[in-house]
């Protein structure tokens, strides 16, 4: 009788250990892997406009919210040059177009360096904490509207990149 009891205990122990192993590892079988989710790992947002990748787009406002400077990185790994067209609606309702040439096989940045190329918008009509809608298009590709976060230039990370006051004070 003790032989059966030992065998039954050993089988029960193995069964419990197996159930614990499957139970604790089972989540990985039914839960999607988070590292496979596409996300923007910064304050800005990104999009693909055709084969051109637009990354980390955000607007940095000055202290009086009279102007924003766009921070944007454009990655064109194709052999096609073209213009990146940005369109937005000004504070008075007018549609404004900005066009920037983007050559082939280049990574072009705006607003990422103190003395670098910038795109400053003085009639955006947005304040820090809001979203600024901008339509982006490259060449003949279909465009995409992005809701760009507006960050305060008083933030120490972005203070050197904020535009000067557009009010002339």
N, C-alpha and C. Protein backbone atom coordinates (compact mmCIF):
# COMPACT_ATOMS: atom_id res chain seq x y z
N UNK A 1 0.79 -1.18 0.00
CA UNK A 1 0.00 0.00 0.00
C UNK A 1 0.85 1.27 0.00
N UNK A 2 1.98 1.22 0.63
CA UNK A 2 2.86 2.38 0.62
C UNK A 2 3.47 2.64 -0.75
N UNK A 3 3.60 1.63 -1.57
CA UNK A 3 4.14 1.81 -2.91
C UNK A 3 3.15 2.62 -3.76
N UNK A 4 1.89 2.26 -3.69
CA UNK A 4 0.89 3.00 -4.44
C UNK A 4 0.78 4.44 -3.93
N UNK A 5 0.87 4.63 -2.68
CA UNK A 5 0.76 5.96 -2.10
C UNK A 5 1.93 6.83 -2.57
N UNK A 6 3.14 6.28 -2.58
CA UNK A 6 4.29 7.04 -3.08
C UNK A 6 4.15 7.34 -4.56
N UNK A 7 3.72 6.38 -5.34
CA UNK A 7 3.53 6.57 -6.78
C UNK A 7 2.43 7.59 -7.03
N UNK A 8 1.35 7.51 -6.25
CA UNK A 8 0.25 8.47 -6.41
C UNK A 8 0.71 9.88 -6.04
N UNK A 9 1.50 9.99 -4.97
CA UNK A 9 2.02 11.29 -4.56
C UNK A 9 2.98 11.85 -5.61
N UNK A 10 3.81 11.02 -6.15
CA UNK A 10 4.76 11.46 -7.18
C UNK A 10 4.02 11.91 -8.43
N UNK A 11 2.99 11.15 -8.82
CA UNK A 11 2.20 11.51 -10.00
C UNK A 11 1.44 12.80 -9.75
N UNK A 12 0.88 12.96 -8.55
CA UNK A 12 0.15 14.19 -8.21
C UNK A 12 1.10 15.39 -8.19
N UNK A 13 2.29 15.21 -7.66
CA UNK A 13 3.29 16.29 -7.63
C UNK A 13 3.70 16.69 -9.04
N UNK A 14 3.90 15.69 -9.89
CA UNK A 14 4.27 15.98 -11.29
C UNK A 14 3.13 16.68 -12.00
N UNK A 15 1.91 16.28 -11.74
CA UNK A 15 0.74 16.90 -12.36
C UNK A 15 0.59 18.36 -11.90
N UNK A 16 0.77 18.61 -10.64
CA UNK A 16 0.68 19.98 -10.10
C UNK A 16 1.80 20.85 -10.66
N UNK A 17 3.02 20.31 -10.71
CA UNK A 17 4.14 21.07 -11.27
C UNK A 17 3.90 21.40 -12.74
N UNK A 18 3.37 20.44 -13.48
CA UNK A 18 3.06 20.70 -14.89
C UNK A 18 1.98 21.74 -15.06
N UNK A 19 0.95 21.68 -14.22
CA UNK A 19 -0.13 22.67 -14.28
C UNK A 19 0.39 24.06 -13.93
N UNK A 20 1.24 24.15 -12.93
CA UNK A 20 1.84 25.45 -12.58
C UNK A 20 2.70 25.99 -13.72
N UNK A 21 3.45 25.12 -14.34
CA UNK A 21 4.31 25.55 -15.44
C UNK A 21 3.49 26.08 -16.61
N UNK A 22 2.45 25.36 -16.99
CA UNK A 22 1.58 25.80 -18.08
C UNK A 22 0.80 27.05 -17.67
N UNK A 23 0.35 27.09 -16.44
CA UNK A 23 -0.44 28.22 -15.96
C UNK A 23 0.35 29.52 -15.91
N UNK A 24 1.59 29.45 -15.49
CA UNK A 24 2.39 30.68 -15.40
C UNK A 24 2.98 31.08 -16.75
N UNK A 25 3.18 30.15 -17.65
CA UNK A 25 3.74 30.48 -18.96
C UNK A 25 2.67 30.63 -20.02
N UNK A 26 1.44 30.28 -19.68
CA UNK A 26 0.36 30.31 -20.65
C UNK A 26 0.02 31.68 -21.18
N UNK A 27 0.31 32.73 -20.42
CA UNK A 27 -0.01 34.09 -20.86
C UNK A 27 0.70 34.43 -22.16
N UNK A 28 1.91 33.94 -22.31
CA UNK A 28 2.65 34.28 -23.52
C UNK A 28 2.06 33.60 -24.76
N UNK A 29 1.25 32.59 -24.56
CA UNK A 29 0.62 31.92 -25.69
C UNK A 29 -0.59 32.68 -26.22
N UNK A 30 -1.28 33.42 -25.34
CA UNK A 30 -2.50 34.10 -25.75
C UNK A 30 -2.37 35.62 -25.80
N UNK A 31 -1.33 36.20 -25.22
CA UNK A 31 -1.16 37.65 -25.19
C UNK A 31 -0.26 38.09 -26.33
N UNK A 32 -0.66 39.11 -27.09
CA UNK A 32 0.22 39.59 -28.16
C UNK A 32 1.51 40.19 -27.60
N UNK A 33 2.56 40.04 -28.36
CA UNK A 33 3.86 40.56 -27.95
C UNK A 33 3.88 42.07 -28.09
N UNK A 34 4.10 42.79 -27.00
CA UNK A 34 4.04 44.25 -27.00
C UNK A 34 5.13 44.88 -27.87
N UNK A 35 6.26 44.25 -27.99
CA UNK A 35 7.35 44.84 -28.77
C UNK A 35 7.07 44.84 -30.27
N UNK A 36 6.02 44.13 -30.70
CA UNK A 36 5.67 44.13 -32.11
C UNK A 36 4.71 45.27 -32.47
N UNK A 37 4.21 46.01 -31.47
CA UNK A 37 3.31 47.12 -31.72
C UNK A 37 4.08 48.34 -32.19
N UNK A 38 3.61 48.96 -33.27
CA UNK A 38 4.22 50.18 -33.79
C UNK A 38 3.84 51.35 -32.88
N UNK A 39 4.82 52.14 -32.46
CA UNK A 39 4.54 53.31 -31.65
C UNK A 39 5.62 54.35 -31.89
N UNK A 40 5.34 55.58 -31.45
CA UNK A 40 6.31 56.66 -31.57
C UNK A 40 7.01 56.83 -30.23
N UNK A 41 8.31 56.54 -30.16
CA UNK A 41 9.01 56.52 -28.87
C UNK A 41 9.50 57.90 -28.42
N UNK A 42 8.81 58.94 -28.79
CA UNK A 42 9.23 60.29 -28.42
C UNK A 42 7.99 61.14 -28.16
N UNK A 43 8.20 62.44 -28.01
CA UNK A 43 7.08 63.35 -27.79
C UNK A 43 6.27 63.58 -29.06
N UNK A 44 6.91 63.45 -30.21
CA UNK A 44 6.23 63.70 -31.48
C UNK A 44 5.57 62.45 -32.03
N UNK A 45 4.99 62.62 -33.23
CA UNK A 45 4.34 61.50 -33.90
C UNK A 45 4.97 61.30 -35.27
N UNK A 46 4.64 60.21 -35.91
CA UNK A 46 5.20 59.91 -37.21
C UNK A 46 4.17 59.35 -38.16
N UNK A 47 4.57 59.30 -39.43
CA UNK A 47 3.69 58.76 -40.48
C UNK A 47 4.56 58.38 -41.67
N UNK A 48 4.00 57.54 -42.51
CA UNK A 48 4.63 57.22 -43.79
C UNK A 48 3.80 57.88 -44.87
N UNK A 49 4.46 58.68 -45.71
CA UNK A 49 3.81 59.33 -46.84
C UNK A 49 4.42 58.71 -48.08
N UNK A 50 3.74 57.69 -48.61
CA UNK A 50 4.34 56.90 -49.67
C UNK A 50 5.53 56.14 -49.10
N UNK A 51 6.66 56.22 -49.78
CA UNK A 51 7.87 55.55 -49.30
C UNK A 51 8.72 56.45 -48.41
N UNK A 52 8.29 57.69 -48.20
CA UNK A 52 9.03 58.63 -47.35
C UNK A 52 8.48 58.53 -45.94
N UNK A 53 9.40 58.45 -44.97
CA UNK A 53 9.00 58.34 -43.58
C UNK A 53 9.18 59.69 -42.89
N UNK A 54 8.13 60.13 -42.23
CA UNK A 54 8.16 61.38 -41.47
C UNK A 54 8.11 60.98 -40.00
N UNK A 55 9.12 61.41 -39.24
CA UNK A 55 9.26 60.96 -37.86
C UNK A 55 9.37 62.12 -36.88
N UNK A 56 8.92 61.86 -35.66
CA UNK A 56 9.02 62.75 -34.51
C UNK A 56 8.57 64.17 -34.81
N UNK A 57 7.38 64.31 -35.36
CA UNK A 57 6.85 65.64 -35.69
C UNK A 57 6.18 66.20 -34.45
N UNK A 58 6.61 67.39 -34.05
CA UNK A 58 5.96 68.09 -32.97
C UNK A 58 6.15 69.58 -33.17
N UNK A 59 5.29 70.35 -32.53
CA UNK A 59 5.36 71.81 -32.61
C UNK A 59 5.79 72.34 -31.24
N UNK A 60 6.74 73.26 -31.25
CA UNK A 60 7.22 73.86 -30.01
C UNK A 60 6.76 75.31 -29.99
N UNK A 61 5.96 75.67 -29.00
CA UNK A 61 5.42 77.02 -28.93
C UNK A 61 6.35 77.93 -28.13
N UNK A 62 6.28 79.22 -28.44
CA UNK A 62 7.06 80.18 -27.65
C UNK A 62 6.26 80.56 -26.40
N UNK A 63 6.83 81.44 -25.57
CA UNK A 63 6.21 81.77 -24.28
C UNK A 63 4.83 82.39 -24.40
N UNK A 64 4.59 83.19 -25.43
CA UNK A 64 3.29 83.86 -25.55
C UNK A 64 2.36 83.16 -26.55
N UNK A 65 2.72 81.97 -26.99
CA UNK A 65 1.91 81.17 -27.92
C UNK A 65 1.61 81.90 -29.23
N UNK A 66 2.49 82.82 -29.64
CA UNK A 66 2.27 83.56 -30.88
C UNK A 66 2.89 82.86 -32.09
N UNK A 67 3.73 81.86 -31.85
CA UNK A 67 4.39 81.14 -32.94
C UNK A 67 4.78 79.74 -32.48
N UNK A 68 4.89 78.84 -33.45
CA UNK A 68 5.39 77.50 -33.17
C UNK A 68 6.51 77.18 -34.17
N UNK A 69 7.44 76.39 -33.72
CA UNK A 69 8.50 75.88 -34.57
C UNK A 69 8.28 74.38 -34.71
N UNK A 70 8.24 73.90 -35.94
CA UNK A 70 8.04 72.47 -36.16
C UNK A 70 9.35 71.73 -36.03
N UNK A 71 9.32 70.64 -35.29
CA UNK A 71 10.45 69.72 -35.23
C UNK A 71 10.02 68.53 -36.06
N UNK A 72 10.82 68.20 -37.07
CA UNK A 72 10.41 67.14 -37.99
C UNK A 72 11.65 66.48 -38.59
N UNK A 73 11.59 65.18 -38.77
CA UNK A 73 12.64 64.43 -39.44
C UNK A 73 12.01 63.70 -40.61
N UNK A 74 12.59 63.88 -41.80
CA UNK A 74 12.09 63.25 -43.01
C UNK A 74 13.16 62.26 -43.50
N UNK A 75 12.76 61.01 -43.68
CA UNK A 75 13.69 59.97 -44.13
C UNK A 75 13.25 59.53 -45.52
N UNK A 76 14.07 59.88 -46.52
CA UNK A 76 13.79 59.49 -47.90
C UNK A 76 14.88 58.53 -48.35
N UNK A 77 14.61 57.25 -48.28
CA UNK A 77 15.60 56.24 -48.71
C UNK A 77 15.38 55.82 -50.15
N UNK A 78 14.49 56.51 -50.84
CA UNK A 78 14.21 56.17 -52.24
C UNK A 78 15.15 56.93 -53.16
N UNK A 79 15.09 56.61 -54.44
CA UNK A 79 15.90 57.31 -55.44
C UNK A 79 15.13 58.48 -56.05
N UNK A 80 14.00 58.84 -55.43
CA UNK A 80 13.15 59.90 -55.94
C UNK A 80 13.27 61.16 -55.09
N UNK A 81 13.59 62.28 -55.72
CA UNK A 81 13.57 63.57 -55.03
C UNK A 81 12.20 64.19 -55.22
N UNK A 82 11.84 65.08 -54.34
CA UNK A 82 10.54 65.73 -54.44
C UNK A 82 10.39 66.79 -53.37
N UNK A 83 9.19 67.26 -53.21
CA UNK A 83 8.91 68.27 -52.20
C UNK A 83 7.97 67.71 -51.16
N UNK A 84 8.30 67.99 -49.91
CA UNK A 84 7.39 67.68 -48.82
C UNK A 84 6.49 68.90 -48.65
N UNK A 85 5.21 68.67 -48.81
CA UNK A 85 4.23 69.76 -48.71
C UNK A 85 3.52 69.65 -47.37
N UNK A 86 3.52 70.75 -46.63
CA UNK A 86 2.80 70.83 -45.36
C UNK A 86 1.69 71.84 -45.55
N UNK A 87 0.48 71.47 -45.19
CA UNK A 87 -0.64 72.39 -45.31
C UNK A 87 -1.35 72.45 -43.97
N UNK A 88 -1.68 73.68 -43.54
CA UNK A 88 -2.40 73.86 -42.29
C UNK A 88 -3.38 75.01 -42.44
N UNK A 89 -4.29 75.11 -41.51
CA UNK A 89 -5.25 76.20 -41.51
C UNK A 89 -4.79 77.23 -40.48
N UNK A 90 -4.61 78.47 -40.95
CA UNK A 90 -4.13 79.52 -40.06
C UNK A 90 -5.22 79.91 -39.06
N UNK A 91 -4.87 80.75 -38.10
CA UNK A 91 -5.81 81.18 -37.06
C UNK A 91 -7.01 81.89 -37.66
N UNK A 92 -6.86 82.54 -38.83
CA UNK A 92 -7.99 83.23 -39.45
C UNK A 92 -8.71 82.38 -40.50
N UNK A 93 -8.41 81.08 -40.55
CA UNK A 93 -9.14 80.16 -41.43
C UNK A 93 -8.58 79.98 -42.82
N UNK A 94 -7.47 80.60 -43.13
CA UNK A 94 -6.86 80.49 -44.47
C UNK A 94 -5.98 79.24 -44.53
N UNK A 95 -6.05 78.52 -45.66
CA UNK A 95 -5.17 77.37 -45.85
C UNK A 95 -3.81 77.86 -46.33
N UNK A 96 -2.77 77.43 -45.62
CA UNK A 96 -1.40 77.84 -45.91
C UNK A 96 -0.59 76.61 -46.33
N UNK A 97 0.18 76.74 -47.41
CA UNK A 97 1.06 75.68 -47.89
C UNK A 97 2.51 76.05 -47.64
N UNK A 98 3.27 75.09 -47.17
CA UNK A 98 4.72 75.22 -47.04
C UNK A 98 5.31 74.05 -47.82
N UNK A 99 6.30 74.31 -48.66
CA UNK A 99 6.92 73.26 -49.45
C UNK A 99 8.42 73.24 -49.16
N UNK A 100 8.94 72.07 -48.85
CA UNK A 100 10.36 71.88 -48.58
C UNK A 100 10.92 70.81 -49.50
N UNK A 101 12.00 71.13 -50.23
CA UNK A 101 12.59 70.11 -51.12
C UNK A 101 13.28 69.01 -50.31
N UNK A 102 13.05 67.77 -50.74
CA UNK A 102 13.69 66.61 -50.11
C UNK A 102 14.37 65.82 -51.22
N UNK A 103 15.68 65.73 -51.14
CA UNK A 103 16.42 65.00 -52.16
C UNK A 103 16.37 63.50 -51.87
N UNK A 104 16.79 62.71 -52.83
CA UNK A 104 16.78 61.26 -52.68
C UNK A 104 17.86 60.82 -51.70
N UNK A 105 17.61 59.69 -51.07
CA UNK A 105 18.57 59.05 -50.17
C UNK A 105 19.13 60.01 -49.12
N UNK A 106 18.23 60.66 -48.39
CA UNK A 106 18.67 61.63 -47.40
C UNK A 106 17.78 61.57 -46.16
N UNK A 107 18.35 61.95 -45.03
CA UNK A 107 17.59 62.19 -43.81
C UNK A 107 17.68 63.69 -43.57
N UNK A 108 16.55 64.39 -43.64
CA UNK A 108 16.50 65.84 -43.50
C UNK A 108 15.74 66.20 -42.23
N UNK A 109 16.32 67.10 -41.43
CA UNK A 109 15.65 67.52 -40.20
C UNK A 109 15.40 69.02 -40.21
N UNK A 110 14.32 69.40 -39.55
CA UNK A 110 13.97 70.80 -39.33
C UNK A 110 13.67 70.98 -37.86
N UNK A 111 14.21 72.05 -37.29
CA UNK A 111 13.90 72.41 -35.91
C UNK A 111 14.54 71.55 -34.86
N UNK A 112 15.53 70.75 -35.21
CA UNK A 112 16.15 69.86 -34.23
C UNK A 112 17.47 70.41 -33.69
N UNK A 113 17.99 71.46 -34.31
CA UNK A 113 19.25 72.07 -33.88
C UNK A 113 19.05 73.57 -33.75
N UNK A 114 19.77 74.19 -32.82
CA UNK A 114 19.61 75.62 -32.55
C UNK A 114 19.89 76.45 -33.80
N UNK A 115 20.94 76.17 -34.52
CA UNK A 115 21.28 76.96 -35.71
C UNK A 115 20.95 76.23 -37.01
N UNK A 116 20.12 75.21 -36.94
CA UNK A 116 19.77 74.43 -38.12
C UNK A 116 18.57 75.00 -38.86
N UNK A 117 18.13 74.27 -39.88
CA UNK A 117 16.96 74.67 -40.66
C UNK A 117 15.71 74.58 -39.79
N UNK A 118 14.83 75.56 -39.94
CA UNK A 118 13.60 75.58 -39.15
C UNK A 118 12.38 75.83 -40.03
N UNK A 119 11.23 75.47 -39.50
CA UNK A 119 9.94 75.82 -40.09
C UNK A 119 9.17 76.50 -38.96
N UNK A 120 9.08 77.83 -39.02
CA UNK A 120 8.39 78.60 -37.99
C UNK A 120 7.05 79.07 -38.55
N UNK A 121 6.00 78.83 -37.79
CA UNK A 121 4.65 79.22 -38.19
C UNK A 121 4.14 80.26 -37.20
N UNK A 122 3.83 81.45 -37.71
CA UNK A 122 3.42 82.55 -36.83
C UNK A 122 1.91 82.75 -36.77
N UNK A 123 1.15 81.98 -37.52
CA UNK A 123 -0.30 82.16 -37.53
C UNK A 123 -1.04 80.84 -37.28
N UNK A 124 -0.45 79.98 -36.46
CA UNK A 124 -1.03 78.66 -36.23
C UNK A 124 -2.29 78.73 -35.36
N UNK A 125 -2.32 79.65 -34.42
CA UNK A 125 -3.48 79.77 -33.55
C UNK A 125 -3.63 78.62 -32.57
N UNK A 126 -2.54 77.98 -32.18
CA UNK A 126 -2.58 76.89 -31.21
C UNK A 126 -1.71 77.24 -30.01
N UNK A 127 -2.03 76.61 -28.89
CA UNK A 127 -1.29 76.82 -27.65
C UNK A 127 -0.70 75.49 -27.19
N UNK A 128 0.27 75.60 -26.31
CA UNK A 128 0.88 74.40 -25.74
C UNK A 128 -0.19 73.53 -25.10
N UNK A 129 -0.13 72.25 -25.38
CA UNK A 129 -1.09 71.30 -24.86
C UNK A 129 -2.16 70.92 -25.86
N UNK A 130 -2.27 71.68 -26.94
CA UNK A 130 -3.26 71.38 -27.97
C UNK A 130 -2.64 70.50 -29.06
N UNK A 131 -3.48 70.08 -29.99
CA UNK A 131 -3.02 69.35 -31.17
C UNK A 131 -3.16 70.26 -32.38
N UNK A 132 -2.15 70.28 -33.23
CA UNK A 132 -2.10 71.14 -34.41
C UNK A 132 -2.26 70.27 -35.64
N UNK A 133 -3.41 70.35 -36.35
CA UNK A 133 -3.60 69.52 -37.54
C UNK A 133 -2.79 70.03 -38.73
N UNK A 134 -1.97 69.16 -39.29
CA UNK A 134 -1.18 69.48 -40.48
C UNK A 134 -1.30 68.32 -41.45
N UNK A 135 -1.53 68.67 -42.72
CA UNK A 135 -1.62 67.69 -43.79
C UNK A 135 -0.25 67.61 -44.46
N UNK A 136 0.29 66.40 -44.58
CA UNK A 136 1.60 66.18 -45.20
C UNK A 136 1.44 65.40 -46.49
N UNK A 137 2.21 65.81 -47.49
CA UNK A 137 2.21 65.10 -48.77
C UNK A 137 3.61 65.17 -49.36
N UNK A 138 4.03 64.09 -50.01
CA UNK A 138 5.32 64.06 -50.69
C UNK A 138 5.12 63.69 -52.15
N UNK A 139 5.60 64.55 -53.04
CA UNK A 139 5.49 64.28 -54.47
C UNK A 139 4.05 64.04 -54.89
N UNK A 140 3.83 62.95 -55.63
CA UNK A 140 2.49 62.60 -56.10
C UNK A 140 1.77 61.62 -55.18
N UNK A 141 2.40 61.28 -54.07
CA UNK A 141 1.81 60.31 -53.15
C UNK A 141 0.59 60.90 -52.45
N UNK A 142 -0.30 60.04 -52.02
CA UNK A 142 -1.43 60.49 -51.21
C UNK A 142 -0.89 61.03 -49.89
N UNK A 143 -1.48 62.08 -49.42
CA UNK A 143 -1.03 62.69 -48.18
C UNK A 143 -1.72 62.11 -46.97
N UNK A 144 -1.37 62.67 -45.84
CA UNK A 144 -1.92 62.20 -44.58
C UNK A 144 -1.99 63.37 -43.60
N UNK A 145 -3.11 63.47 -42.89
CA UNK A 145 -3.23 64.51 -41.88
C UNK A 145 -2.73 63.98 -40.54
N UNK A 146 -1.90 64.78 -39.89
CA UNK A 146 -1.39 64.42 -38.57
C UNK A 146 -1.89 65.44 -37.56
N UNK A 147 -2.20 64.97 -36.37
CA UNK A 147 -2.53 65.86 -35.26
C UNK A 147 -1.27 65.96 -34.40
N UNK A 148 -0.54 67.06 -34.60
CA UNK A 148 0.78 67.22 -34.01
C UNK A 148 0.66 67.80 -32.61
N UNK A 149 1.29 67.19 -31.62
CA UNK A 149 1.25 67.75 -30.27
C UNK A 149 2.04 69.06 -30.21
N UNK A 150 1.50 70.03 -29.48
CA UNK A 150 2.17 71.32 -29.28
C UNK A 150 2.77 71.31 -27.88
N UNK A 151 4.08 71.44 -27.81
CA UNK A 151 4.83 71.40 -26.56
C UNK A 151 5.26 72.82 -26.20
N UNK A 152 5.25 73.14 -24.93
CA UNK A 152 5.66 74.47 -24.48
C UNK A 152 7.17 74.64 -24.61
N UNK A 153 7.57 75.78 -25.14
CA UNK A 153 9.00 76.09 -25.25
C UNK A 153 9.63 76.38 -23.91
N UNK A 154 8.83 76.50 -22.86
CA UNK A 154 9.39 76.71 -21.53
C UNK A 154 9.93 75.41 -20.94
N UNK A 155 9.59 74.28 -21.57
CA UNK A 155 10.15 72.99 -21.16
C UNK A 155 11.66 73.03 -21.39
N UNK A 156 12.47 72.73 -20.38
CA UNK A 156 13.93 72.84 -20.55
C UNK A 156 14.50 72.02 -21.71
N UNK A 157 13.84 70.93 -22.07
CA UNK A 157 14.33 70.11 -23.17
C UNK A 157 14.24 70.86 -24.49
N UNK A 158 13.18 71.68 -24.65
CA UNK A 158 12.91 72.33 -25.92
C UNK A 158 13.12 73.84 -25.90
N UNK A 159 13.55 74.41 -24.81
CA UNK A 159 13.62 75.87 -24.69
C UNK A 159 14.53 76.51 -25.74
N UNK A 160 15.62 75.86 -26.10
CA UNK A 160 16.52 76.43 -27.11
C UNK A 160 15.96 76.34 -28.53
N UNK A 161 14.94 75.51 -28.72
CA UNK A 161 14.37 75.31 -30.06
C UNK A 161 13.07 76.09 -30.29
N UNK A 162 12.57 76.76 -29.24
CA UNK A 162 11.33 77.52 -29.36
C UNK A 162 11.57 78.76 -30.21
N UNK A 163 10.57 79.17 -30.99
CA UNK A 163 10.73 80.37 -31.82
C UNK A 163 10.67 81.65 -30.98
N UNK A 164 11.19 82.73 -31.53
CA UNK A 164 11.10 84.03 -30.87
C UNK A 164 9.65 84.48 -30.92
N UNK A 165 9.31 85.45 -30.12
CA UNK A 165 7.94 85.96 -30.11
C UNK A 165 7.59 86.59 -31.44
N UNK A 166 6.41 86.26 -31.93
CA UNK A 166 5.94 86.84 -33.20
C UNK A 166 5.25 88.18 -32.98
N UNK A 167 5.07 88.56 -31.70
CA UNK A 167 4.38 89.79 -31.38
C UNK A 167 5.33 90.98 -31.33
N UNK A 168 6.61 90.73 -31.42
CA UNK A 168 7.61 91.80 -31.46
C UNK A 168 7.82 92.47 -30.11
N UNK A 169 7.54 91.80 -29.03
CA UNK A 169 7.74 92.37 -27.69
C UNK A 169 9.13 92.14 -27.20
